PDB file of C-alpha atoms in Angstrom:
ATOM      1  CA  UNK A  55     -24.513 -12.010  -2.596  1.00 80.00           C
ATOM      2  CA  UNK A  56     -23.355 -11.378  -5.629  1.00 85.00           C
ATOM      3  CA  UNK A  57     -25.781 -12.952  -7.741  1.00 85.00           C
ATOM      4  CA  UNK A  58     -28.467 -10.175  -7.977  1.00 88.00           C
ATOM      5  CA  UNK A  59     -25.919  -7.612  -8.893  1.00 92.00           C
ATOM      6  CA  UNK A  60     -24.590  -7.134 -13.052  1.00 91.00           C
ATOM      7  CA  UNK A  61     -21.298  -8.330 -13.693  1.00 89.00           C
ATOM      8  CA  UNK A  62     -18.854  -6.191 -15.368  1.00 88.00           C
ATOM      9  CA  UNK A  63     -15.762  -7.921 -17.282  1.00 80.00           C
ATOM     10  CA  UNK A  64     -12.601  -7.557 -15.325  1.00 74.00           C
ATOM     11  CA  UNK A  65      -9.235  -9.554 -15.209  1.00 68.00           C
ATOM     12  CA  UNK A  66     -10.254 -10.573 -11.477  1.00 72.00           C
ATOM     13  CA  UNK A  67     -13.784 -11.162 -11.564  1.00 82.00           C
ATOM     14  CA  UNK A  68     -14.796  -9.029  -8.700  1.00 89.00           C
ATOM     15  CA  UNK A  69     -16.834  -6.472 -10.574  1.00 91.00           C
ATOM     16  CA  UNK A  70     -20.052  -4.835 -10.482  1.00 93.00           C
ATOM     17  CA  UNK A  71     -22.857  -2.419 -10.863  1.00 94.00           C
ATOM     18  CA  UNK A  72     -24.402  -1.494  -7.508  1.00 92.00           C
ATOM     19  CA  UNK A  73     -26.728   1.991  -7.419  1.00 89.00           C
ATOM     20  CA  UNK A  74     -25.742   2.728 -11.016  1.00 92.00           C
ATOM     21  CA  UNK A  75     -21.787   2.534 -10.012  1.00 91.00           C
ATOM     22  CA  UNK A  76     -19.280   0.078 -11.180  1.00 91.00           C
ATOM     23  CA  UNK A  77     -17.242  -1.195  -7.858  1.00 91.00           C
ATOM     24  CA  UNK A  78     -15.289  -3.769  -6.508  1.00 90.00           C
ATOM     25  CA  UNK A  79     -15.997  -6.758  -4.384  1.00 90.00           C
ATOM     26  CA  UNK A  80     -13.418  -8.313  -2.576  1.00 90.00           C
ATOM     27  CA  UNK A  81     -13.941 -11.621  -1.003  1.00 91.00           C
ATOM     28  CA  UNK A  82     -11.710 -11.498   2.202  1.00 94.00           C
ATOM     29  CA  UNK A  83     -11.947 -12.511   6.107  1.00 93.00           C
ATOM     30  CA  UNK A  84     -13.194 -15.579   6.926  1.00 92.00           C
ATOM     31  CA  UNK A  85     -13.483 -17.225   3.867  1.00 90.00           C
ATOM     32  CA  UNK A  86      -9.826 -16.411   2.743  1.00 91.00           C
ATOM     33  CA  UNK A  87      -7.639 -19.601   2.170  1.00 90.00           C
ATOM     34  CA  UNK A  88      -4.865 -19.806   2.875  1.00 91.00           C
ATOM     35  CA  UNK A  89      -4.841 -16.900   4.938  1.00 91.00           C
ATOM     36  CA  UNK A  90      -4.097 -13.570   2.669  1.00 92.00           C
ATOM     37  CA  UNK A  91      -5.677 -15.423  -0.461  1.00 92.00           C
ATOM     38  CA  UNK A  92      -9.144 -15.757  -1.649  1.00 92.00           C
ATOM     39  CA  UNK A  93     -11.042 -16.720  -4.412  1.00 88.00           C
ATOM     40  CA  UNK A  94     -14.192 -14.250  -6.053  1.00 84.00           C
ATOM     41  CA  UNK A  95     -15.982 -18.092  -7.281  1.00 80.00           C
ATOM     42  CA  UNK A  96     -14.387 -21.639  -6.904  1.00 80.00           C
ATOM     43  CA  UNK A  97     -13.362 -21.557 -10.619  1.00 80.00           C
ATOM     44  CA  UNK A  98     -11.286 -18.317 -10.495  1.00 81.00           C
ATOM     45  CA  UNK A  99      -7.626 -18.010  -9.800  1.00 84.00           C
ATOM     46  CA  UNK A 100      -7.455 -16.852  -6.227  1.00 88.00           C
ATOM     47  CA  UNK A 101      -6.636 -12.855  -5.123  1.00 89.00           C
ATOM     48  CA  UNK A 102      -3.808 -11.509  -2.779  1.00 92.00           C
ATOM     49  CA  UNK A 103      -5.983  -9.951   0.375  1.00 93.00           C
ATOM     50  CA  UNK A 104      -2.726  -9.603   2.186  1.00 94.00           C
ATOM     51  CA  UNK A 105      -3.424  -7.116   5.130  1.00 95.00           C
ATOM     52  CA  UNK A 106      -7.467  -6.195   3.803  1.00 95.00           C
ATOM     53  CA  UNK A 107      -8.827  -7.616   7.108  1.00 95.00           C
ATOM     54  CA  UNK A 108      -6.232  -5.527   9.257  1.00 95.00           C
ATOM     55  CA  UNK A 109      -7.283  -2.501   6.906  1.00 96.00           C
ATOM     56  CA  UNK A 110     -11.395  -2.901   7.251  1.00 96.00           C
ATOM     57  CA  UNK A 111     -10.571  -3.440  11.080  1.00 96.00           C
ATOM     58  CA  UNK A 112      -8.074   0.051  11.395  1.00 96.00           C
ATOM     59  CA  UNK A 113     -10.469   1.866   8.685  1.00 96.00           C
ATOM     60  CA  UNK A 114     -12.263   5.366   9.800  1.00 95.00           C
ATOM     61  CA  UNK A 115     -15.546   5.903   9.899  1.00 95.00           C
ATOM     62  CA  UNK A 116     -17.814   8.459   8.092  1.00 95.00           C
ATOM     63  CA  UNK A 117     -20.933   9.402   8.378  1.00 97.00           C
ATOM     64  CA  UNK A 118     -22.612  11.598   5.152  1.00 94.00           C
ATOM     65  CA  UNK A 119     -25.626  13.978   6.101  1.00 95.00           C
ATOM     66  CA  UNK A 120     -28.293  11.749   4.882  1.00 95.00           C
ATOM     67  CA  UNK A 121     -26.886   9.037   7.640  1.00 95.00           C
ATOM     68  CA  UNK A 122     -25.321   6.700   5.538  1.00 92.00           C
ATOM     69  CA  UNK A 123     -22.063   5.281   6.732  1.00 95.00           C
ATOM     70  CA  UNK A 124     -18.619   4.666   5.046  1.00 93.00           C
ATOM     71  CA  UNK A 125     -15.331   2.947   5.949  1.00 95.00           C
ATOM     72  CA  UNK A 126     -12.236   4.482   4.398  1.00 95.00           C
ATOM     73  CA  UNK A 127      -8.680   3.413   4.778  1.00 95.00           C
ATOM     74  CA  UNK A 128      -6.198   4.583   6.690  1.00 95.00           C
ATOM     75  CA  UNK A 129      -3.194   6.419   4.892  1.00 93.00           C
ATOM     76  CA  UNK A 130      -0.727   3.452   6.432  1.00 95.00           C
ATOM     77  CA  UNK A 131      -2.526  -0.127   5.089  1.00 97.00           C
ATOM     78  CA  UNK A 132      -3.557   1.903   2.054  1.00 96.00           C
ATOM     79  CA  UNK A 133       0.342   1.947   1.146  1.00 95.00           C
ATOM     80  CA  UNK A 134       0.367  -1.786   2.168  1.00 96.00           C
ATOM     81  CA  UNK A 135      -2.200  -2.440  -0.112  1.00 95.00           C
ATOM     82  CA  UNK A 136      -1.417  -0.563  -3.114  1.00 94.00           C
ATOM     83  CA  UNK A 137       1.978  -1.940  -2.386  1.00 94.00           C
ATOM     84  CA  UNK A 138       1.094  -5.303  -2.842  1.00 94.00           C
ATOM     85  CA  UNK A 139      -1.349  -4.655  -5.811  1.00 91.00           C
ATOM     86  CA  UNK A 140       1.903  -3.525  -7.509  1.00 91.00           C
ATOM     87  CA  UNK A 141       3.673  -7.000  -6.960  1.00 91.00           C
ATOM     88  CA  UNK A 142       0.668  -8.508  -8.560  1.00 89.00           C
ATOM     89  CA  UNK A 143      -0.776  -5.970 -11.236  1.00 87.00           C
ATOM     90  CA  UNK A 144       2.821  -5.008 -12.497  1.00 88.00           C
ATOM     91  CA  UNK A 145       3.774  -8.945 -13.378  1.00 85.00           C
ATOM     92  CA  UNK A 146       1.152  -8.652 -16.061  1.00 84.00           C
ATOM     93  CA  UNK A 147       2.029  -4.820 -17.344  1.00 83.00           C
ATOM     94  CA  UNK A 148      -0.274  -2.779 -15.616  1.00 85.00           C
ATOM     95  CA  UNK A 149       1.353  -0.096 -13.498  1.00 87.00           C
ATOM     96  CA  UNK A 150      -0.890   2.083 -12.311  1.00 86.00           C
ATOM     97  CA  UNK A 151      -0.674   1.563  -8.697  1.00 90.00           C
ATOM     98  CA  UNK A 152       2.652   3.449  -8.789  1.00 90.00           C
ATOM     99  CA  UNK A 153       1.319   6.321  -8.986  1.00 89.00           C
ATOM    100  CA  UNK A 154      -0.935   6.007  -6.361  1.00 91.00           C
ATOM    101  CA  UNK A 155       2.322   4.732  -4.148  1.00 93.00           C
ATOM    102  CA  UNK A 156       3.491   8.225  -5.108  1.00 91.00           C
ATOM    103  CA  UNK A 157       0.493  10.256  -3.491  1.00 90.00           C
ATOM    104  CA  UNK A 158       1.521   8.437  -0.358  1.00 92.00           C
ATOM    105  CA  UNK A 159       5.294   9.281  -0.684  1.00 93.00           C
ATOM    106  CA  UNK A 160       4.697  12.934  -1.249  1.00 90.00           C
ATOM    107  CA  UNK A 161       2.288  13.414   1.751  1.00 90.00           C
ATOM    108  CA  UNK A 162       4.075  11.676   3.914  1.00 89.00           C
ATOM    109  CA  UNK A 163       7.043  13.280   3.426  1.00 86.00           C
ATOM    110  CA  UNK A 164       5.929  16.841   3.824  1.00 86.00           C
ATOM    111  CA  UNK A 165       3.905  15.872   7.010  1.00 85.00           C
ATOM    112  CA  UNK A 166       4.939  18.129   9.630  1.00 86.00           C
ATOM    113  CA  UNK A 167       4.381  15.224  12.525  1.00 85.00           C
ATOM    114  CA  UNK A 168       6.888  13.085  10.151  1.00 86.00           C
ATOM    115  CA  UNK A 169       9.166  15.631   9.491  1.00 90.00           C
ATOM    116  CA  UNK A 170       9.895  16.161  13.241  1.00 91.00           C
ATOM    117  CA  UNK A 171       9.869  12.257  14.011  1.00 91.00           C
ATOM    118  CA  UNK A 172      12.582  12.144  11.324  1.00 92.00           C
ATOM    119  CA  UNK A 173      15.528  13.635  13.722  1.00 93.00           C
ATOM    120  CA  UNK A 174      13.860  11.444  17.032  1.00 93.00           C
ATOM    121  CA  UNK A 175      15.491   8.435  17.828  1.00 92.00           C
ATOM    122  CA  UNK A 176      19.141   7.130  18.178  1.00 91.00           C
ATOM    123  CA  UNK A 177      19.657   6.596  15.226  1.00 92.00           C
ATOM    124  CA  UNK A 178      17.442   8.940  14.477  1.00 94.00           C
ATOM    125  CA  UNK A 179      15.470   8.091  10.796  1.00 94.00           C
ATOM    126  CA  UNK A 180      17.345  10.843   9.591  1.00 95.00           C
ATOM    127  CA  UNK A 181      20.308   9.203  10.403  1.00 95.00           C
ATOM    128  CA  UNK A 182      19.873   6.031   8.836  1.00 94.00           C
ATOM    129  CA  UNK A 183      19.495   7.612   6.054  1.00 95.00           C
ATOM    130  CA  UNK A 184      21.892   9.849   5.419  1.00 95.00           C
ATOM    131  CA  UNK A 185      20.419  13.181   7.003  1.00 96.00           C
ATOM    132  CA  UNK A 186      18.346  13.540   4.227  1.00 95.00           C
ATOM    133  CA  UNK A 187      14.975  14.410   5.687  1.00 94.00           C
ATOM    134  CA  UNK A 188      12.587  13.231   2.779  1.00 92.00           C
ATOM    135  CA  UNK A 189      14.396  10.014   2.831  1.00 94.00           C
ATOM    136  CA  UNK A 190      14.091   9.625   6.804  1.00 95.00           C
ATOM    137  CA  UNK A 191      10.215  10.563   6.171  1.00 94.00           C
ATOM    138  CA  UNK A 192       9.618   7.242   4.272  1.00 95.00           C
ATOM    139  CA  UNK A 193      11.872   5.196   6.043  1.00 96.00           C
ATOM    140  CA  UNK A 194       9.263   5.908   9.232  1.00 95.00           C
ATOM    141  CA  UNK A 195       6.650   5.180   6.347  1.00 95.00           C
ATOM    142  CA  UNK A 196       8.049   1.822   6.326  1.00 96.00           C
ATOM    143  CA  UNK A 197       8.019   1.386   9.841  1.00 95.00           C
ATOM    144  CA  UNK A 198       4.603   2.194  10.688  1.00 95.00           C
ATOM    145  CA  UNK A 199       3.165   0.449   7.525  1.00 96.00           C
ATOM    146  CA  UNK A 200       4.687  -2.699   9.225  1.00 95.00           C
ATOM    147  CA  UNK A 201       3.449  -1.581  12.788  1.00 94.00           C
ATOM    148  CA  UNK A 202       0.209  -1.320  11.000  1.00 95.00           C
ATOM    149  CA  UNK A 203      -0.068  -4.438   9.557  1.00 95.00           C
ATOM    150  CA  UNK A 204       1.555  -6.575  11.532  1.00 94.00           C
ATOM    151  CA  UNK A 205       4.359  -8.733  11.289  1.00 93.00           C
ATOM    152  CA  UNK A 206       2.698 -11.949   9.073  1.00 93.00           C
ATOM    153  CA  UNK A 207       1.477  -9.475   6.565  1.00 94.00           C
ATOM    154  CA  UNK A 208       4.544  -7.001   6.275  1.00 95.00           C
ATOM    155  CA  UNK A 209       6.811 -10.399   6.334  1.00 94.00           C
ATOM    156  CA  UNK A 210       4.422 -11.787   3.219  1.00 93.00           C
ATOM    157  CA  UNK A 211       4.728  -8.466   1.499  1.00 93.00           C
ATOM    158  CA  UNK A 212       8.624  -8.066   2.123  1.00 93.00           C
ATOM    159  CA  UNK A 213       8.928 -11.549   0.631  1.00 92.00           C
ATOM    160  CA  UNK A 214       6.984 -10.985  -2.546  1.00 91.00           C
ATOM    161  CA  UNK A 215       8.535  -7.353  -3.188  1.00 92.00           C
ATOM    162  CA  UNK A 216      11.473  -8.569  -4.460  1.00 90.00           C
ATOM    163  CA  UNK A 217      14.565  -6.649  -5.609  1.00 91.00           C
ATOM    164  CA  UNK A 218      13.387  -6.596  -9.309  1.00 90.00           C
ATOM    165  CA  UNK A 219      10.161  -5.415  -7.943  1.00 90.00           C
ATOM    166  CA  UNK A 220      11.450  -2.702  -6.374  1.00 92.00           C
ATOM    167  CA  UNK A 221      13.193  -1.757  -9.382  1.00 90.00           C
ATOM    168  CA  UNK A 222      10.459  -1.872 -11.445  1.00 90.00           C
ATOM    169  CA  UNK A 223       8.558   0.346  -9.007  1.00 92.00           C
ATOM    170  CA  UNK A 224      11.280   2.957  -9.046  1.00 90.00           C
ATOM    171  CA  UNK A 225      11.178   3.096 -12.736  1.00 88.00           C
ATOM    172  CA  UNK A 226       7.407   3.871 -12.713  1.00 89.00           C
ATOM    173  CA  UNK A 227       7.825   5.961  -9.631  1.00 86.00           C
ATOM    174  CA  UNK A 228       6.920   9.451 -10.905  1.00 72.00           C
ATOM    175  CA  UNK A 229       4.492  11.719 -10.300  1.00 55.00           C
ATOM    176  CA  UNK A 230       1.220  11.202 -11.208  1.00 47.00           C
ATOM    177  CA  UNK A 231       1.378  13.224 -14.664  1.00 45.00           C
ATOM    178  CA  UNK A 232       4.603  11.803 -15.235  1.00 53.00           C
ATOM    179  CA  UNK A 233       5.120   8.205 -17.075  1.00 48.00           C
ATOM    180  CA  UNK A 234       8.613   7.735 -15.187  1.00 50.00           C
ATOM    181  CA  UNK A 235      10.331   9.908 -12.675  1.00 53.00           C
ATOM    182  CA  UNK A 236      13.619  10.490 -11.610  1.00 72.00           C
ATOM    183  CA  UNK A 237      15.593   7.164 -11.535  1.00 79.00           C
ATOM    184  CA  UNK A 238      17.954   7.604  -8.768  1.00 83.00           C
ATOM    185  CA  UNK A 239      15.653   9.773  -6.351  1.00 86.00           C
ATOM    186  CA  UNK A 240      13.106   7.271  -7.014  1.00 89.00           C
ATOM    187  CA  UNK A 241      15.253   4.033  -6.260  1.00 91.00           C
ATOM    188  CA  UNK A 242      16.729   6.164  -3.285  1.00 93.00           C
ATOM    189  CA  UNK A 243      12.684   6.554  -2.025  1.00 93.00           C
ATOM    190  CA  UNK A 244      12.155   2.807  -2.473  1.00 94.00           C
ATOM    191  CA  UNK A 245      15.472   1.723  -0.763  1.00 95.00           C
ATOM    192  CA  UNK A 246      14.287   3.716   2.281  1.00 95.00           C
ATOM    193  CA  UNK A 247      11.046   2.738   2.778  1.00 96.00           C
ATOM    194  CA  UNK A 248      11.841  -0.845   2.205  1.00 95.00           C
ATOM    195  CA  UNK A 249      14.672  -0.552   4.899  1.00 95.00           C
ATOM    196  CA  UNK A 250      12.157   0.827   7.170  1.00 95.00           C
ATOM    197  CA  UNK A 251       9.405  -2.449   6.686  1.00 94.00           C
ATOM    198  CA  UNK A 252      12.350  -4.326   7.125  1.00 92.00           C
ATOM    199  CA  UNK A 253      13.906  -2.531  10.655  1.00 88.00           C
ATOM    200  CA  UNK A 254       9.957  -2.769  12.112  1.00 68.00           C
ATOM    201  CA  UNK A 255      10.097  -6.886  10.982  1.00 71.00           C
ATOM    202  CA  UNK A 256      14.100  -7.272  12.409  1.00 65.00           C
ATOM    203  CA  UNK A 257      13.500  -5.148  15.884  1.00 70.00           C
ATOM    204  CA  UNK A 258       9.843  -4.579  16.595  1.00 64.00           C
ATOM    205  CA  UNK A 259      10.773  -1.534  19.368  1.00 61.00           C
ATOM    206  CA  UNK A 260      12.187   0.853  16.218  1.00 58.00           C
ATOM    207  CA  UNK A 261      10.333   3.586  15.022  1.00 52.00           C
TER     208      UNK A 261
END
């Protein structure tokens, strides 16, 4: 497929011009081996595709004026994806996918439907974590990323975001003007949502 489009340089080798725009291809599905892995050609290293079928499956549809169709993802296996782009991209120095972790932190935090979800439960979110709402918001972040997912991905993810991961994420956890944000709110926001992956992996009936 790939062969009548231009190739653009790109530490993966999965890029290229298509209509005049410079996009991604990502070889996933069928063809990934192991499952979660896959390889753009048979001489490049392979790529993480952890969760990318589960995402093209849960994906909504739009449909422009003209009649042509899109898929975009879904809020939850967007996190789960730019999660594990982080594990990846960030061994190497390149953090940008924090800040796109961020965008998902702040919305779903001030989500009304979240917000009230936070004090539902016993425990409640909120009370896992401390009655501190924001906090409760991401922990059911967690918890429906893994719901979303599924347990083989979330468990693959969990086991590759390590505790130094999750440290380095806090550190480049600030807003998206910001380089670095606040240390301790930020390890605080990771320490939630990671308990809430967790909770969905060790009792699949939690919230």
């Amino acid at each position: 497929m790939t062969a009548s489009f231009e190739a653009r340089r790109s530490s993966s080798e999965v890029k290229y011009v298509i209509g005049g725009l410079a996009v991604d291809l990502i070889p996933f599905g069928g063809i990934e081996r192991p499952k979660g892995s896959a390889r753009p050609s048979p001489a490049s290293e392979p790529l993480s595709v952890l969760a990318y079928s589960s995402a093209f499956a849960a994906a909504d549809e739009y449909t422009f004026p003209d009649g042509h169709r899109i898929k975009v993802v879904d809020p939850l296996h967007y996190a789960a994806l730019k999660l594990d782009a982080w594990v990846d991209r960030s061994s190497y120095g390149e953090y940008k996918d924090a800040s796109d972790v961020r965008v998902v932190f702040d919305w779903f935090r001030e989500h009304p439907e979240h917000i009230d979800g936070a004090y539902l439960g016993d425990p409640s979110p909120a009370e896992r974590c401390d009655w501190d709402q924001a906090l409760a918001c991401l922990w059911i972040l967690g918890s429906k990323v893994a719901h979303a997912i599924g347990a083989a991905n979330t468990e693959a993810i969990v086991a590759k975001w390590d505790q130094p991961n999750r440290e380095s994420l806090a550190r480049h956890l600030g807003k998206p003007w910001e380089s670095v944000g606040d240390l301790a709110g930020a390890f605080s926001e990771v320490k939630a949502f990671a308990e809430g992956l967790q909770a969905k992996i060790a009792d699949p009936t939690s919230q």
